[in-house]
GROMACS .gro file of C-alpha atoms in nm:
model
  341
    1UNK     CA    1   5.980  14.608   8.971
    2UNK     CA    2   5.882  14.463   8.672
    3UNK     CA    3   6.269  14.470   8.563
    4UNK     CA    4   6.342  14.270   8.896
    5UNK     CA    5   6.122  14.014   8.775
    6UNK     CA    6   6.228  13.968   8.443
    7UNK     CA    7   6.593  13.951   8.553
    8UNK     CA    8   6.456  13.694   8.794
    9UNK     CA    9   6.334  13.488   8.547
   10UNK     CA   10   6.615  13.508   8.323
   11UNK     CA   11   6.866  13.417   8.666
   12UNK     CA   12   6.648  13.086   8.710
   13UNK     CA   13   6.649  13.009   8.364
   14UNK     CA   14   6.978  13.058   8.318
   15UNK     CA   15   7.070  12.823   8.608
   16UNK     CA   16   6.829  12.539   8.456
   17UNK     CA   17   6.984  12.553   8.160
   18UNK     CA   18   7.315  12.491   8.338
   19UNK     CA   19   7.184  12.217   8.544
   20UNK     CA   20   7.054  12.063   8.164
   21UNK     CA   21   7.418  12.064   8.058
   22UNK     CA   22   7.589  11.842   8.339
   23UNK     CA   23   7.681  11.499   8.181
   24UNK     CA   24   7.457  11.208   8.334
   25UNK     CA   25   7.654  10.992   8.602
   26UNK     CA   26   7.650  10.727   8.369
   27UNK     CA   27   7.836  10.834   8.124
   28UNK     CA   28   8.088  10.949   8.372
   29UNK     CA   29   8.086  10.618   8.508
   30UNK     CA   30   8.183  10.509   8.138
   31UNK     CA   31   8.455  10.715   8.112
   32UNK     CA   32   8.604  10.614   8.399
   33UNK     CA   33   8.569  10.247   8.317
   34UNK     CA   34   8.734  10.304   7.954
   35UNK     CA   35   9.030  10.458   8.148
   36UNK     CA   36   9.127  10.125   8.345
   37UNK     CA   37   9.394   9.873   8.218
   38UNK     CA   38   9.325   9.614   7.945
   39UNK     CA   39   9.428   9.357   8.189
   40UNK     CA   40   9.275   9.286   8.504
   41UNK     CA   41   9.554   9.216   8.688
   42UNK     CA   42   9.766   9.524   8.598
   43UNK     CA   43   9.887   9.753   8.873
   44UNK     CA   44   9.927  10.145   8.820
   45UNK     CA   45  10.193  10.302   9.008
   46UNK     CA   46  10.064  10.584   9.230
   47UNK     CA   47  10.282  10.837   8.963
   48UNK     CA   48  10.046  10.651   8.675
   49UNK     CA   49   9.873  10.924   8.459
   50UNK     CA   50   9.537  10.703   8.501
   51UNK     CA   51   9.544  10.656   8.866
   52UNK     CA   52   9.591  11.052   8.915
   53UNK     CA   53   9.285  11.064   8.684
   54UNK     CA   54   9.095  10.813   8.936
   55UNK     CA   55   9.154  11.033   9.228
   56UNK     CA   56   9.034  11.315   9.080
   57UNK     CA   57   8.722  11.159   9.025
   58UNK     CA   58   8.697  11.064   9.390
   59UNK     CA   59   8.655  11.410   9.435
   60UNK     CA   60   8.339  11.491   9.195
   61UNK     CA   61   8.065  11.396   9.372
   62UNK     CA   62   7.964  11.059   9.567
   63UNK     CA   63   7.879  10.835   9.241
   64UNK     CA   64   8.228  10.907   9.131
   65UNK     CA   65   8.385  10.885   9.474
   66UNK     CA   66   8.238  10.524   9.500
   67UNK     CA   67   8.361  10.413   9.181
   68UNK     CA   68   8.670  10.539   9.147
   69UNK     CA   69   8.785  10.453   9.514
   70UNK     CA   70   8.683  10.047   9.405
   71UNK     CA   71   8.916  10.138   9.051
   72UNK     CA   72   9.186  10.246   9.254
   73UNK     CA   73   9.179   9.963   9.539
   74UNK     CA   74   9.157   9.648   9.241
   75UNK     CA   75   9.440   9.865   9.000
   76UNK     CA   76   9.689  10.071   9.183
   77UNK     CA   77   9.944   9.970   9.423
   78UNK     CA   78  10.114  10.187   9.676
   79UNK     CA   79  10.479  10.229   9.619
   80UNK     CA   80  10.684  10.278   9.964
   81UNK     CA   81  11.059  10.284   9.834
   82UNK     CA   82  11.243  10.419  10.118
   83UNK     CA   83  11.264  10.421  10.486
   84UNK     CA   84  11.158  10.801  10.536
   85UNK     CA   85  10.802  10.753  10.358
   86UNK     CA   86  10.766  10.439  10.546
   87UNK     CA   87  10.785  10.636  10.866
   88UNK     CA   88  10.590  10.926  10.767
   89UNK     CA   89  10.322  10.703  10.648
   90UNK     CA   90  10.313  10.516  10.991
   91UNK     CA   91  10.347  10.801  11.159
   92UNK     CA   92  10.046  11.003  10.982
   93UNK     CA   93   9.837  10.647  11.077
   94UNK     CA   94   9.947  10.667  11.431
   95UNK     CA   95   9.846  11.077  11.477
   96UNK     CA   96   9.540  10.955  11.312
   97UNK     CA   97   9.465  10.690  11.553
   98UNK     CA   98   9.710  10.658  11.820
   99UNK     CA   99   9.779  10.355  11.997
  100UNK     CA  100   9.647  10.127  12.230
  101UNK     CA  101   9.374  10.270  12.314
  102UNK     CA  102   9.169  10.207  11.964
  103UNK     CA  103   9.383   9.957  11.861
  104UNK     CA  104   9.563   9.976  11.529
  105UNK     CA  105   9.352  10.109  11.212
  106UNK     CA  106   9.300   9.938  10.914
  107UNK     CA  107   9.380  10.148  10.546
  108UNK     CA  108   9.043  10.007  10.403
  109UNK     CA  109   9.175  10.160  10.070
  110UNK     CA  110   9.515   9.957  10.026
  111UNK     CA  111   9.508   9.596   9.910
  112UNK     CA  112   9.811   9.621   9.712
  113UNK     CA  113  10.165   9.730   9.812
  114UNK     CA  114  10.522   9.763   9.661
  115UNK     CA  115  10.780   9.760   9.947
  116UNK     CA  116  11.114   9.844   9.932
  117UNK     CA  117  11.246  10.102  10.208
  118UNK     CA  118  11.628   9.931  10.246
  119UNK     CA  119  11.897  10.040  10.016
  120UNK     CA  120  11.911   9.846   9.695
  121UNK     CA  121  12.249   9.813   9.746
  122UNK     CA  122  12.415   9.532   9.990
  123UNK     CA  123  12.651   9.692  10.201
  124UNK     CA  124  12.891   9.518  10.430
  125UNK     CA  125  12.682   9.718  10.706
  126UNK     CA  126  12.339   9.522  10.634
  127UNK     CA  127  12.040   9.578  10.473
  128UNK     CA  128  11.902   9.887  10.740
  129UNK     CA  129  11.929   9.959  11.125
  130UNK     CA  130  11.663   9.791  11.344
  131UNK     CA  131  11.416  10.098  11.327
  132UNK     CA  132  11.338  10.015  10.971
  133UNK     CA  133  11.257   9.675  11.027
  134UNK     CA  134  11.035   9.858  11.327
  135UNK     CA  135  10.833  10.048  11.103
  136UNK     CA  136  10.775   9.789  10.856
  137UNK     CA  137  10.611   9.570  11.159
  138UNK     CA  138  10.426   9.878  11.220
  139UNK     CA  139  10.252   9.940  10.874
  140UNK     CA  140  10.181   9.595  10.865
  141UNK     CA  141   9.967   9.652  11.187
  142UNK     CA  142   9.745   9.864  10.984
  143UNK     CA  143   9.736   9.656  10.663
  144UNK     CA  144   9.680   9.354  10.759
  145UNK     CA  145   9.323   9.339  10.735
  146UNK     CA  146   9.295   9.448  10.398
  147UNK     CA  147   9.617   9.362  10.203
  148UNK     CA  148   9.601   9.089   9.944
  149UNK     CA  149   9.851   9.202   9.725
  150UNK     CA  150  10.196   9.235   9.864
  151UNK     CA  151  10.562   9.273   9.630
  152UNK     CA  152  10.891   9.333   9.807
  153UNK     CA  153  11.216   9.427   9.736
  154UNK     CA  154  11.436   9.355  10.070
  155UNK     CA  155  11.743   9.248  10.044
  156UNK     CA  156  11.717   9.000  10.407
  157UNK     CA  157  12.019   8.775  10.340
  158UNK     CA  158  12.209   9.096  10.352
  159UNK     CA  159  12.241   9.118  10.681
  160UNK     CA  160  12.228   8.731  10.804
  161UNK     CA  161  12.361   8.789  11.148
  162UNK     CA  162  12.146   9.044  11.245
  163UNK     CA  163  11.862   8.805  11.453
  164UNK     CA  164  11.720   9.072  11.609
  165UNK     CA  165  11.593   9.248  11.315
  166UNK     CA  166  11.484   8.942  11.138
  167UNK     CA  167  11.253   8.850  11.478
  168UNK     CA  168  11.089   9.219  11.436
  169UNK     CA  169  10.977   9.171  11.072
  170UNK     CA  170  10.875   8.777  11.117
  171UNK     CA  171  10.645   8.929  11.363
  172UNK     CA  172  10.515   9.166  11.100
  173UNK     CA  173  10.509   8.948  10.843
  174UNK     CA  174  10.305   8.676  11.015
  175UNK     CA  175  10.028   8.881  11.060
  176UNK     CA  176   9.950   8.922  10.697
  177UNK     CA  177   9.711   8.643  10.695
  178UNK     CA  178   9.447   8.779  10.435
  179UNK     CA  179   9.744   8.797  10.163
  180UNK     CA  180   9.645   8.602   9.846
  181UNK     CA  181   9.939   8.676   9.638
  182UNK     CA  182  10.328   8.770   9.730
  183UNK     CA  183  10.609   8.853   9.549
  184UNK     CA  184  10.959   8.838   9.714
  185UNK     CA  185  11.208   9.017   9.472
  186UNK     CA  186  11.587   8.868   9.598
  187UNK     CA  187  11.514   8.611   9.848
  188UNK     CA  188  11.305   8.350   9.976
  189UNK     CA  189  11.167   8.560  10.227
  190UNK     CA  190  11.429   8.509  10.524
  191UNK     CA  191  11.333   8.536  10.809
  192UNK     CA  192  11.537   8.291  10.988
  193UNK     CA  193  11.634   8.254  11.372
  194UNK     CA  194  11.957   8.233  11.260
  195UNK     CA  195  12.249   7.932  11.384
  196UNK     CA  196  12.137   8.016  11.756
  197UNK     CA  197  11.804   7.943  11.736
  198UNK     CA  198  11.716   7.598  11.903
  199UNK     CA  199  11.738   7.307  11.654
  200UNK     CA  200  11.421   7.174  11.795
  201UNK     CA  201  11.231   7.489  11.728
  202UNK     CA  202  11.204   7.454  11.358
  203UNK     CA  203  11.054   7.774  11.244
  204UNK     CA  204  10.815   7.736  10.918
  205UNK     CA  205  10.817   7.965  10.657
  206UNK     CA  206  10.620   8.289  10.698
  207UNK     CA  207  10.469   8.207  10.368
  208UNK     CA  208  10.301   7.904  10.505
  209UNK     CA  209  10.165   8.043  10.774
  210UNK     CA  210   9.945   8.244  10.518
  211UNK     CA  211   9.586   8.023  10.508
  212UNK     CA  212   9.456   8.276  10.223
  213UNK     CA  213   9.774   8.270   9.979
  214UNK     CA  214   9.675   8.183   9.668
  215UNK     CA  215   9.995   8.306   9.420
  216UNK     CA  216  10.352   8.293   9.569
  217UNK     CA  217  10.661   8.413   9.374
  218UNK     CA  218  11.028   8.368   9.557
  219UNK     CA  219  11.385   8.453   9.419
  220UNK     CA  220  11.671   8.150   9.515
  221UNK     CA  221  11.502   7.974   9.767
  222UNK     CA  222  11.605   7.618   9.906
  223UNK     CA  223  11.328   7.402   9.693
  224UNK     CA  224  11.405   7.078   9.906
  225UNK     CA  225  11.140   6.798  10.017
  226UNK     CA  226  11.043   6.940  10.274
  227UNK     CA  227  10.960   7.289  10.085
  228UNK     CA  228  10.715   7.094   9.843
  229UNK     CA  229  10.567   6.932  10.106
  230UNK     CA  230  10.505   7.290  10.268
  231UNK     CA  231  10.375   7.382   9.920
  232UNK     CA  232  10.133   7.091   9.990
  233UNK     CA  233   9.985   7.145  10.284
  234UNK     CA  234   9.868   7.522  10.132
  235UNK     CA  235   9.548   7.410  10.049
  236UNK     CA  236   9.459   7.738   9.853
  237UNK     CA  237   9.789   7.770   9.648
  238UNK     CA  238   9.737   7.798   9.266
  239UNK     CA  239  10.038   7.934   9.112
  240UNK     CA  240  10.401   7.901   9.252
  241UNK     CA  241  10.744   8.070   9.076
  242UNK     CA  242  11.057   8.027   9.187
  243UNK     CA  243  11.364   8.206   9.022
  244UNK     CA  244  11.686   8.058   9.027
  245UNK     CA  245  11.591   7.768   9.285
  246UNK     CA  246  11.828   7.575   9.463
  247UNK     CA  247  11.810   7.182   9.502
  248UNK     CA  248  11.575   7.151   9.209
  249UNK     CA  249  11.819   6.897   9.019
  250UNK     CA  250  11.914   6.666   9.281
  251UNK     CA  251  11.857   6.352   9.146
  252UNK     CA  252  11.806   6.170   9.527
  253UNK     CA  253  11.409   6.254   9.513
  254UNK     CA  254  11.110   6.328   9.294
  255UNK     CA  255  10.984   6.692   9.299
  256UNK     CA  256  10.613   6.532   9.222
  257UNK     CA  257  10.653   6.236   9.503
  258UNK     CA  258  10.714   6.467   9.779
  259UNK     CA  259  10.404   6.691   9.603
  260UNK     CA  260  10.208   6.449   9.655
  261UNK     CA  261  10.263   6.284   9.942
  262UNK     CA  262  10.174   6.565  10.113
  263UNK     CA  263   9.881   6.705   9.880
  264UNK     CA  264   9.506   6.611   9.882
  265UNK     CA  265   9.475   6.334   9.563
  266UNK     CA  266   9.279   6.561   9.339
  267UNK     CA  267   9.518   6.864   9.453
  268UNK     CA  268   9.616   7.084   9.119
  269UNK     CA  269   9.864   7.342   9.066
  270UNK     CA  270  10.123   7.519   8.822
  271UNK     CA  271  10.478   7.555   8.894
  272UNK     CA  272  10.730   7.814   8.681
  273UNK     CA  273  11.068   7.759   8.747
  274UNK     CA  274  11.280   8.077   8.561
  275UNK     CA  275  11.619   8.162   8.541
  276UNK     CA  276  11.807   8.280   8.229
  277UNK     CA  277  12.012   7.954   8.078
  278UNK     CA  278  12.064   7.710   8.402
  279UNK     CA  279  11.741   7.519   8.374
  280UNK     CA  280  11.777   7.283   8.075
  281UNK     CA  281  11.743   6.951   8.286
  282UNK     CA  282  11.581   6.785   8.534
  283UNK     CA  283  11.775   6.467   8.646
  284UNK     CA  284  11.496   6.319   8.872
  285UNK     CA  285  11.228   6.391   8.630
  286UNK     CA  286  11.139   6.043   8.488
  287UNK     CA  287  10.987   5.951   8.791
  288UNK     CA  288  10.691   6.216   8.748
  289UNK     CA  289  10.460   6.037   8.550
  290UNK     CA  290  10.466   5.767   8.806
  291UNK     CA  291  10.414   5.991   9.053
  292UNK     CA  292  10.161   6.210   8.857
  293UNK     CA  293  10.063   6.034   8.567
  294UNK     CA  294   9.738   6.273   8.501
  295UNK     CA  295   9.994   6.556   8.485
  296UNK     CA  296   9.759   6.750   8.784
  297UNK     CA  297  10.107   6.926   8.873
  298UNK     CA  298  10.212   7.108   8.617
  299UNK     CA  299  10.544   7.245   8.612
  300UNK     CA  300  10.715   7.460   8.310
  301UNK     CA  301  11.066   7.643   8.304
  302UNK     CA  302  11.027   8.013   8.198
  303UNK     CA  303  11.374   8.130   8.024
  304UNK     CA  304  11.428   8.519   8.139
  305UNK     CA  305  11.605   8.674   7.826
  306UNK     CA  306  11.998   8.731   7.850
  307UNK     CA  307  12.266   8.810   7.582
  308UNK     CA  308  12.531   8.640   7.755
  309UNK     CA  309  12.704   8.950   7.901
  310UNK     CA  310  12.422   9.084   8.182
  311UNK     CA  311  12.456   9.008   8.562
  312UNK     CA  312  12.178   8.692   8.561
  313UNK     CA  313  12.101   8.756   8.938
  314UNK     CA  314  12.049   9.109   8.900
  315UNK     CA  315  11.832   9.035   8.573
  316UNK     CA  316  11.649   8.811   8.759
  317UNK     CA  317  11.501   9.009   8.986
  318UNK     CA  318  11.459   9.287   8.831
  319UNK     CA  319  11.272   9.066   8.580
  320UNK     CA  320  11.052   8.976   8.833
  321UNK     CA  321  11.050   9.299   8.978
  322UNK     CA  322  10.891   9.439   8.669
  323UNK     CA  323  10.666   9.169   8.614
  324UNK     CA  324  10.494   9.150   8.897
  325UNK     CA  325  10.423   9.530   8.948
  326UNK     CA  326  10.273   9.489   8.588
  327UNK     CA  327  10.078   9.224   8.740
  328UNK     CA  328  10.194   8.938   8.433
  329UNK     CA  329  10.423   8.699   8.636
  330UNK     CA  330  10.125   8.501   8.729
  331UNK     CA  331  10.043   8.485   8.312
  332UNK     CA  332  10.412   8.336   8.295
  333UNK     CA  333  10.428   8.002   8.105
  334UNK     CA  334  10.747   7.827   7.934
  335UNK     CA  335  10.852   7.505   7.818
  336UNK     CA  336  10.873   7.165   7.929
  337UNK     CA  337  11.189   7.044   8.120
  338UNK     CA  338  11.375   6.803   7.978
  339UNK     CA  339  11.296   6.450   8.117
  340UNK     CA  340  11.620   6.259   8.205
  341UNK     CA  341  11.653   5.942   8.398
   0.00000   0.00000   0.00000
């Protein structure tokens, strides 16, 4: 009996002494912070060697759970890069919480999102069949709370006569209207009717239907008057860059007038225009002081780096690409253009 006891004793000492050498929570909490990227706006790939750290430490205990979850929602984006994950995603969210009669779920976790489910390569076929397009809509019923992050690499001109499809992801698309930043890889985003569509039914941009965006990033697209003036009207845009724009040197209007003329007087904003050697004037540019003499656009040209022999549109965007999963093409800056005229 007494050999029970002491044993006892020993047993509950044993397990204080264990309890004694757990680390405090807030030097956990430390660890964790020290493991996040230098710079704020980096994104971690889901593969990254510190986000598979941060989910392990949602599984500790609730103080790491907490913590780690918040690390993982502000650093890592979720990578969907073809069409079979983007269906067995949707489909997992739909077994979870079928619809209508809850309505579509929200992924409180996911703010930011790489998508690319087509084929990289343009094919005379299109971009995808019509399902795709389907299941992108989908996923985009259960983000659209929470996203504010979104990069995508979809080839849409691919496939310009396919209306149809194009109607299905406009749909999706639109209701993305907590995004603050987007990133469209090789196009403009578009989304177009198409030739059919009635003239008098001019369709806007998806992009400016966004009243949250603050950061917009498009590949080629068609930077006419009436684009800035859609740039205008986004009361909340910061930061624009466009690659490889079109229209940009016409010499028939002012990029800043048609700014402006739009924009609230005090209105601020930066604007990168990149490409890899096509850039080096501006022919309507003389006109800008007049039209912003306290410089409260400011526009730069970023030069993407090319030896001469590369494919520029495929550097490009695969410049951009890379930049914006790393979370730096809003840090772009550049040079001056060239003021002619």
């Amino acid at each position: 009996m007494v050999v029970a006891a002491r044993q006892d004793t020993v047993e509950r000492k044993t397990s204080t002494e264990e309890r004694g050498a757990r680390l405090p929570l807030e030097l956990i909490l430390d660890v964790m912070c020290c493991l996040l990227p230098e710079k704020p706006r980096t994104r971690m790939a889901p593969s990254h060697d510190t986000a598979k750290t941060l989910v392990s430490f949602t599984r500790v205990c609730r103080g790491t759970n907490q913590i780690a979850s918040r690390y993982l929602r502000e650093h890592c984006c979720a990578h969907i890069r073809s069409a079979n994950r983007l269906s067995d995603i949707v489909c997992s969210l739909q077994a979870l919480n079928p619809w209508p009669a809850g309505g579509p779920a929200t992924l409180e976790t996911l703010t930011t999102l790489y998508l690319a489910p087509f084929k990289t390569s343009i094919t005379e076929q299109g971009v995808a069949e019509q399902s795709t397009a389907w299941w992108i809509s989908e996923l985009f019923g259960y983000v659209r709370r929470t996203l504010r992050r979104l990069v995508i690499d979809m080839p849409l001109r691919a496939d310009y006569d396919n209306v149809e499809e194009r109607e299905t992801l406009r749909k999706g698309f639109m209701g993305l209207t907590r995004l603050e930043e987007f990133v469209s890889v090789r196009d403009e985003l578009f989304l177009s009717g198409g030739e059919d569509v009635d003239r008098d039914l001019v369709q806007d941009p998806v992009w400016a239907l966004w009243p949250e965006l603050r950061r917009l990033a498009l590949y080629n697209p068609d930077a006419d008057p009436e684009f800035w003036r859609q740039i205008a009207a986004m009361s909340k845009l910061e930061s624009v860059v466009l690659t490889r724009p079109d229209g940009i040197r016409d010499s028939d209007w002012c990029i800043k007038t048609e700014f402006f003329s739009a924009a609230e007087p005090d209105r601020t904003i930066k604007v990168v225009l990149a490409n890899a050697h096509e850039l080096e004037s501006f022919p309507p540019t003389g006109a800008w002081s007049a039209a912003d003499p306290q410089d409260k656009m400011k526009i730069v040209v970023h030069d993407v780096p090319w030896d001469g022999h590369e494919d520029i549109i495929e550097l490009c965007q695969e410049h951009v690409k890379t930049a914006a999963l790393e979370g730096t093409i809003w840090e772009w800056d550049g040079h001056f253009p060239s003021l002619d005229g």
